[in-house]
mmCIF file of C-alpha atoms in Angstrom:
data_model
loop_
_atom_site.group_PDB
_atom_site.id
_atom_site.type_symbol
_atom_site.label_atom_id
_atom_site.label_comp_id
_atom_site.label_asym_id
_atom_site.label_seq_id
_atom_site.Cartn_x
_atom_site.Cartn_y
_atom_site.Cartn_z
ATOM 1 C CA UNK A 1 -15.427 -24.038 8.482
ATOM 2 C CA UNK A 2 -14.359 -27.651 8.032
ATOM 3 C CA UNK A 3 -10.889 -29.156 8.298
ATOM 4 C CA UNK A 4 -10.719 -31.792 5.535
ATOM 5 C CA UNK A 5 -7.014 -32.240 4.973
ATOM 6 C CA UNK A 6 -5.316 -35.006 6.941
ATOM 7 C CA UNK A 7 -2.115 -32.968 7.306
ATOM 8 C CA UNK A 8 -3.750 -29.759 8.534
ATOM 9 C CA UNK A 9 -4.307 -28.642 12.102
ATOM 10 C CA UNK A 10 -7.866 -27.877 13.214
ATOM 11 C CA UNK A 11 -9.309 -24.541 12.097
ATOM 12 C CA UNK A 12 -9.550 -23.374 15.722
ATOM 13 C CA UNK A 13 -6.494 -22.685 17.820
ATOM 14 C CA UNK A 14 -5.095 -25.649 19.711
ATOM 15 C CA UNK A 15 -5.522 -25.492 23.454
ATOM 16 C CA UNK A 16 -8.721 -23.422 23.542
ATOM 17 C CA UNK A 17 -11.095 -24.964 26.056
ATOM 18 C CA UNK A 18 -14.407 -26.456 24.988
ATOM 19 C CA UNK A 19 -16.193 -23.934 27.184
ATOM 20 C CA UNK A 20 -14.665 -20.989 25.347
ATOM 21 C CA UNK A 21 -15.388 -22.577 21.988
ATOM 22 C CA UNK A 22 -19.007 -23.204 22.991
ATOM 23 C CA UNK A 23 -19.361 -19.548 24.009
ATOM 24 C CA UNK A 24 -17.976 -18.525 20.614
ATOM 25 C CA UNK A 25 -20.472 -20.793 18.857
ATOM 26 C CA UNK A 26 -23.343 -19.436 20.969
ATOM 27 C CA UNK A 27 -22.451 -15.794 20.380
ATOM 28 C CA UNK A 28 -21.636 -16.264 16.694
ATOM 29 C CA UNK A 29 -24.863 -18.136 15.983
ATOM 30 C CA UNK A 30 -26.892 -15.616 17.992
ATOM 31 C CA UNK A 31 -25.471 -12.712 16.007
ATOM 32 C CA UNK A 32 -25.979 -14.596 12.732
ATOM 33 C CA UNK A 33 -29.636 -15.237 13.643
ATOM 34 C CA UNK A 34 -30.066 -11.570 14.546
ATOM 35 C CA UNK A 35 -28.528 -10.553 11.217
ATOM 36 C CA UNK A 36 -30.687 -12.903 9.143
ATOM 37 C CA UNK A 37 -33.960 -12.241 10.961
ATOM 38 C CA UNK A 38 -33.322 -8.578 11.708
ATOM 39 C CA UNK A 39 -32.474 -7.791 8.084
ATOM 40 C CA UNK A 40 -35.633 -9.622 7.037
ATOM 41 C CA UNK A 41 -37.762 -7.504 9.364
ATOM 42 C CA UNK A 42 -36.002 -4.343 8.192
ATOM 43 C CA UNK A 43 -36.542 -5.348 4.567
ATOM 44 C CA UNK A 44 -40.287 -5.742 5.188
ATOM 45 C CA UNK A 45 -40.416 -2.246 6.644
ATOM 46 C CA UNK A 46 -38.192 -0.581 4.047
ATOM 47 C CA UNK A 47 -39.658 -2.251 0.961
ATOM 48 C CA UNK A 48 -43.266 -3.267 1.683
ATOM 49 C CA UNK A 49 -44.842 -5.196 -1.168
ATOM 50 C CA UNK A 50 -41.591 -5.704 -3.108
ATOM 51 C CA UNK A 51 -40.494 -9.277 -2.401
ATOM 52 C CA UNK A 52 -37.561 -9.143 -4.788
ATOM 53 C CA UNK A 53 -36.074 -6.075 -3.133
ATOM 54 C CA UNK A 54 -36.697 -7.567 0.313
ATOM 55 C CA UNK A 55 -34.774 -10.674 -0.726
ATOM 56 C CA UNK A 56 -31.897 -8.568 -2.063
ATOM 57 C CA UNK A 57 -31.662 -6.629 1.198
ATOM 58 C CA UNK A 58 -31.848 -9.769 3.329
ATOM 59 C CA UNK A 59 -29.361 -11.790 1.253
ATOM 60 C CA UNK A 60 -26.821 -8.944 1.164
ATOM 61 C CA UNK A 61 -26.903 -8.446 4.925
ATOM 62 C CA UNK A 62 -26.800 -12.208 5.549
ATOM 63 C CA UNK A 63 -23.754 -12.750 3.320
ATOM 64 C CA UNK A 64 -21.786 -9.815 4.735
ATOM 65 C CA UNK A 65 -22.699 -10.716 8.303
ATOM 66 C CA UNK A 66 -21.675 -14.340 7.866
ATOM 67 C CA UNK A 67 -18.305 -13.390 6.359
ATOM 68 C CA UNK A 68 -17.489 -11.088 9.272
ATOM 69 C CA UNK A 69 -18.541 -13.664 11.859
ATOM 70 C CA UNK A 70 -16.405 -16.401 10.284
ATOM 71 C CA UNK A 71 -13.388 -14.104 10.304
ATOM 72 C CA UNK A 72 -14.034 -13.150 13.934
ATOM 73 C CA UNK A 73 -14.707 -16.589 15.421
ATOM 74 C CA UNK A 74 -12.927 -19.141 13.204
ATOM 75 C CA UNK A 75 -9.661 -18.886 15.184
ATOM 76 C CA UNK A 76 -11.577 -19.758 18.361
ATOM 77 C CA UNK A 77 -14.150 -22.407 17.479
ATOM 78 C CA UNK A 78 -13.885 -22.949 13.733
ATOM 79 C CA UNK A 79 -16.978 -20.742 13.210
ATOM 80 C CA UNK A 80 -19.406 -23.558 12.503
ATOM 81 C CA UNK A 81 -22.603 -21.761 13.638
ATOM 82 C CA UNK A 82 -24.514 -24.690 12.161
ATOM 83 C CA UNK A 83 -25.246 -28.203 13.483
ATOM 84 C CA UNK A 84 -24.805 -29.860 10.085
ATOM 85 C CA UNK A 85 -21.359 -28.261 9.717
ATOM 86 C CA UNK A 86 -20.397 -29.604 13.142
ATOM 87 C CA UNK A 87 -21.860 -33.005 12.248
ATOM 88 C CA UNK A 88 -19.851 -33.073 9.017
ATOM 89 C CA UNK A 89 -16.699 -32.123 10.943
ATOM 90 C CA UNK A 90 -17.348 -34.941 13.430
ATOM 91 C CA UNK A 91 -18.102 -37.529 10.738
ATOM 92 C CA UNK A 92 -15.206 -36.448 8.525
ATOM 93 C CA UNK A 93 -12.755 -36.812 11.385
ATOM 94 C CA UNK A 94 -13.719 -40.321 12.500
ATOM 95 C CA UNK A 95 -11.261 -42.065 10.191
ATOM 96 C CA UNK A 96 -8.407 -39.647 10.898
ATOM 97 C CA UNK A 97 -9.137 -39.292 14.621
ATOM 98 C CA UNK A 98 -9.385 -35.541 14.162
ATOM 99 C CA UNK A 99 -12.160 -32.965 14.069
ATOM 100 C CA UNK A 100 -14.743 -32.655 16.829
ATOM 101 C CA UNK A 101 -15.133 -35.404 19.408
ATOM 102 C CA UNK A 102 -18.569 -36.671 20.398
ATOM 103 C CA UNK A 103 -18.699 -34.545 23.558
ATOM 104 C CA UNK A 104 -17.596 -31.497 21.588
ATOM 105 C CA UNK A 105 -20.243 -32.173 18.945
ATOM 106 C CA UNK A 106 -22.964 -32.147 21.591
ATOM 107 C CA UNK A 107 -21.635 -28.924 23.114
ATOM 108 C CA UNK A 108 -21.415 -27.215 19.722
ATOM 109 C CA UNK A 109 -24.941 -28.187 18.677
ATOM 110 C CA UNK A 110 -26.393 -27.140 22.031
ATOM 111 C CA UNK A 111 -24.620 -23.772 21.851
ATOM 112 C CA UNK A 112 -25.708 -23.204 18.252
ATOM 113 C CA UNK A 113 -29.378 -23.968 18.923
ATOM 114 C CA UNK A 114 -29.400 -21.848 22.059
ATOM 115 C CA UNK A 115 -27.676 -19.012 20.241
ATOM 116 C CA UNK A 116 -30.119 -19.113 17.330
ATOM 117 C CA UNK A 117 -33.107 -18.903 19.678
ATOM 118 C CA UNK A 118 -31.532 -16.004 21.589
ATOM 119 C CA UNK A 119 -30.692 -14.198 18.345
ATOM 120 C CA UNK A 120 -34.270 -14.558 17.103
ATOM 121 C CA UNK A 121 -35.679 -13.109 20.321
ATOM 122 C CA UNK A 122 -33.144 -10.270 20.126
ATOM 123 C CA UNK A 123 -34.046 -9.451 16.519
ATOM 124 C CA UNK A 124 -37.754 -9.339 17.325
ATOM 125 C CA UNK A 125 -37.171 -7.078 20.324
ATOM 126 C CA UNK A 126 -34.875 -4.723 18.356
ATOM 127 C CA UNK A 127 -37.775 -3.910 16.032
ATOM 128 C CA UNK A 128 -40.252 -3.437 18.893
ATOM 129 C CA UNK A 129 -42.048 -6.686 18.172
ATOM 130 C CA UNK A 130 -43.066 -9.265 20.734
ATOM 131 C CA UNK A 131 -39.842 -11.083 21.590
ATOM 132 C CA UNK A 132 -41.512 -14.496 21.336
ATOM 133 C CA UNK A 133 -43.506 -15.110 18.167
ATOM 134 C CA UNK A 134 -44.528 -18.184 16.228
ATOM 135 C CA UNK A 135 -43.994 -17.987 12.485
ATOM 136 C CA UNK A 136 -46.947 -18.699 10.194
ATOM 137 C CA UNK A 137 -45.048 -19.041 6.901
ATOM 138 C CA UNK A 138 -45.497 -22.654 5.741
ATOM 139 C CA UNK A 139 -42.694 -23.607 3.377
ATOM 140 C CA UNK A 140 -42.794 -27.359 2.796
ATOM 141 C CA UNK A 141 -43.205 -28.439 -0.823
ATOM 142 C CA UNK A 142 -41.232 -30.985 -2.804
ATOM 143 C CA UNK A 143 -39.344 -28.182 -4.506
ATOM 144 C CA UNK A 144 -38.494 -26.459 -1.251
ATOM 145 C CA UNK A 145 -37.108 -29.638 0.267
ATOM 146 C CA UNK A 146 -35.034 -30.304 -2.839
ATOM 147 C CA UNK A 147 -33.759 -26.744 -2.561
ATOM 148 C CA UNK A 148 -32.731 -27.331 1.066
ATOM 149 C CA UNK A 149 -30.894 -30.525 0.150
ATOM 150 C CA UNK A 150 -28.989 -28.659 -2.546
ATOM 151 C CA UNK A 151 -28.304 -25.678 -0.273
ATOM 152 C CA UNK A 152 -26.894 -27.813 2.543
ATOM 153 C CA UNK A 153 -24.880 -30.016 0.193
ATOM 154 C CA UNK A 154 -23.331 -26.958 -1.411
ATOM 155 C CA UNK A 155 -22.567 -25.378 1.931
ATOM 156 C CA UNK A 156 -20.658 -28.433 3.138
ATOM 157 C CA UNK A 157 -18.875 -28.856 -0.183
ATOM 158 C CA UNK A 158 -17.801 -25.214 -0.351
ATOM 159 C CA UNK A 159 -16.802 -25.150 3.308
ATOM 160 C CA UNK A 160 -14.881 -28.412 2.972
ATOM 161 C CA UNK A 161 -12.933 -27.241 -0.085
ATOM 162 C CA UNK A 162 -12.355 -23.632 0.982
ATOM 163 C CA UNK A 163 -11.378 -24.665 4.510
ATOM 164 C CA UNK A 164 -8.227 -26.254 3.104
ATOM 165 C CA UNK A 165 -6.978 -22.739 2.322
ATOM 166 C CA UNK A 166 -7.642 -21.157 5.708
ATOM 167 C CA UNK A 167 -10.491 -19.327 7.396
ATOM 168 C CA UNK A 168 -10.065 -16.119 5.387
ATOM 169 C CA UNK A 169 -10.741 -17.922 2.132
ATOM 170 C CA UNK A 170 -13.534 -19.905 3.783
ATOM 171 C CA UNK A 171 -15.191 -16.698 5.004
ATOM 172 C CA UNK A 172 -15.391 -15.265 1.497
ATOM 173 C CA UNK A 173 -16.336 -18.531 -0.184
ATOM 174 C CA UNK A 174 -19.011 -19.624 2.274
ATOM 175 C CA UNK A 175 -20.589 -16.180 2.571
ATOM 176 C CA UNK A 176 -20.652 -15.775 -1.198
ATOM 177 C CA UNK A 177 -22.224 -19.192 -1.635
ATOM 178 C CA UNK A 178 -24.929 -18.528 0.966
ATOM 179 C CA UNK A 179 -25.677 -15.113 -0.515
ATOM 180 C CA UNK A 180 -26.189 -16.642 -3.947
ATOM 181 C CA UNK A 181 -28.030 -19.732 -2.675
ATOM 182 C CA UNK A 182 -30.652 -17.509 -1.030
ATOM 183 C CA UNK A 183 -31.521 -16.545 -4.596
ATOM 184 C CA UNK A 184 -31.053 -19.715 -6.605
ATOM 185 C CA UNK A 185 -32.748 -22.201 -4.264
ATOM 186 C CA UNK A 186 -36.526 -22.302 -3.991
ATOM 187 C CA UNK A 187 -36.293 -22.666 -0.199
ATOM 188 C CA UNK A 188 -34.236 -19.523 0.367
ATOM 189 C CA UNK A 189 -31.262 -21.580 1.563
ATOM 190 C CA UNK A 190 -31.874 -22.001 5.263
ATOM 191 C CA UNK A 191 -29.246 -24.808 5.256
ATOM 192 C CA UNK A 192 -28.925 -24.639 9.043
ATOM 193 C CA UNK A 193 -31.049 -26.541 11.614
ATOM 194 C CA UNK A 194 -30.212 -24.075 14.392
ATOM 195 C CA UNK A 195 -31.259 -21.034 12.362
ATOM 196 C CA UNK A 196 -34.338 -22.921 11.202
ATOM 197 C CA UNK A 197 -35.266 -23.345 14.857
ATOM 198 C CA UNK A 198 -34.633 -19.669 15.541
ATOM 199 C CA UNK A 199 -36.566 -18.511 12.484
ATOM 200 C CA UNK A 200 -39.548 -20.475 13.748
ATOM 201 C CA UNK A 201 -39.769 -17.869 16.537
ATOM 202 C CA UNK A 202 -40.138 -14.814 14.288
ATOM 203 C CA UNK A 203 -43.325 -14.234 12.317
ATOM 204 C CA UNK A 204 -41.596 -12.220 9.642
ATOM 205 C CA UNK A 205 -40.291 -12.378 6.085
ATOM 206 C CA UNK A 206 -37.640 -14.901 7.166
ATOM 207 C CA UNK A 207 -39.848 -17.047 9.412
ATOM 208 C CA UNK A 208 -40.844 -20.675 9.044
ATOM 209 C CA UNK A 209 -43.921 -22.279 10.569
ATOM 210 C CA UNK A 210 -43.267 -24.996 13.182
ATOM 211 C CA UNK A 211 -44.974 -27.631 11.034
ATOM 212 C CA UNK A 212 -42.377 -27.047 8.291
ATOM 213 C CA UNK A 213 -39.338 -27.315 10.565
ATOM 214 C CA UNK A 214 -38.940 -31.140 10.832
ATOM 215 C CA UNK A 215 -38.959 -31.644 7.058
ATOM 216 C CA UNK A 216 -36.544 -28.755 6.520
ATOM 217 C CA UNK A 217 -34.118 -30.091 9.127
ATOM 218 C CA UNK A 218 -34.299 -33.587 7.641
ATOM 219 C CA UNK A 219 -33.547 -32.176 4.175
ATOM 220 C CA UNK A 220 -30.604 -30.209 5.575
ATOM 221 C CA UNK A 221 -29.117 -33.331 7.162
ATOM 222 C CA UNK A 222 -29.540 -35.309 3.937
ATOM 223 C CA UNK A 223 -27.897 -32.513 1.965
ATOM 224 C CA UNK A 224 -25.012 -32.239 4.408
ATOM 225 C CA UNK A 225 -24.327 -35.970 4.198
ATOM 226 C CA UNK A 226 -24.433 -35.807 0.406
ATOM 227 C CA UNK A 227 -22.006 -32.880 0.332
ATOM 228 C CA UNK A 228 -19.636 -34.567 2.763
ATOM 229 C CA UNK A 229 -19.735 -37.815 0.777
ATOM 230 C CA UNK A 230 -18.900 -36.000 -2.445
ATOM 231 C CA UNK A 231 -15.997 -34.075 -0.943
ATOM 232 C CA UNK A 232 -14.642 -37.175 0.789
ATOM 233 C CA UNK A 233 -14.601 -38.927 -2.586
ATOM 234 C CA UNK A 234 -13.011 -36.006 -4.424
ATOM 235 C CA UNK A 235 -10.401 -35.236 -1.771
ATOM 236 C CA UNK A 236 -9.589 -38.811 -0.828
ATOM 237 C CA UNK A 237 -5.810 -39.152 -0.335
ATOM 238 C CA UNK A 238 -3.950 -40.771 -3.201
ATOM 239 C CA UNK A 239 -2.861 -44.386 -2.778
ATOM 240 C CA UNK A 240 0.170 -44.722 -0.562
ATOM 241 C CA UNK A 241 -0.575 -41.625 1.534
#
């Protein structure tokens, strides 16, 4: 997910073109959006009226799907699937002259947002709903925004630490964290501006009304910066290195 160690090579294979990495980010984010939204729609149909069971079904599918996608795409693009992860990678690499470059950051974020929108449309269509919908679930409260800050901070911290041990460890750690954060945060742990954009286009259990999106994205960015700051402090090289 993130390559924090100054003596490690990037998490994606050296020499892979930006175009191929952008395709991997588009496809991976699209499938992730389809998993998250599709499992939410399925949960509504399978367990009508039981919000707790719907959340269990959605969180289980989301965690398993994310783990598989990280394993599949990390060797190609690093498996970010999330603009705040890419932003943290870019910011974390400025001092070491590593990580994503500015042009790569723009390509990653564009691919992730496009993929999330495509995945949302695909999920809606799979369940015979109108492909383009506008969510009506308003989510912004002080508690929800605090939950998003915590969710994004934890995601970056876990990804930063686990990424030091390779993408297999990161896949398990990040997926497990997201699966649990869907339960322990009041916001449901969106923690991803691209998926937030995609979820705006599905009026389902996992949707978010357009009016709630700007505040959620702002909270996610704040949380990501907090998580990156903490991990930079904790993993700062010892004096003399």
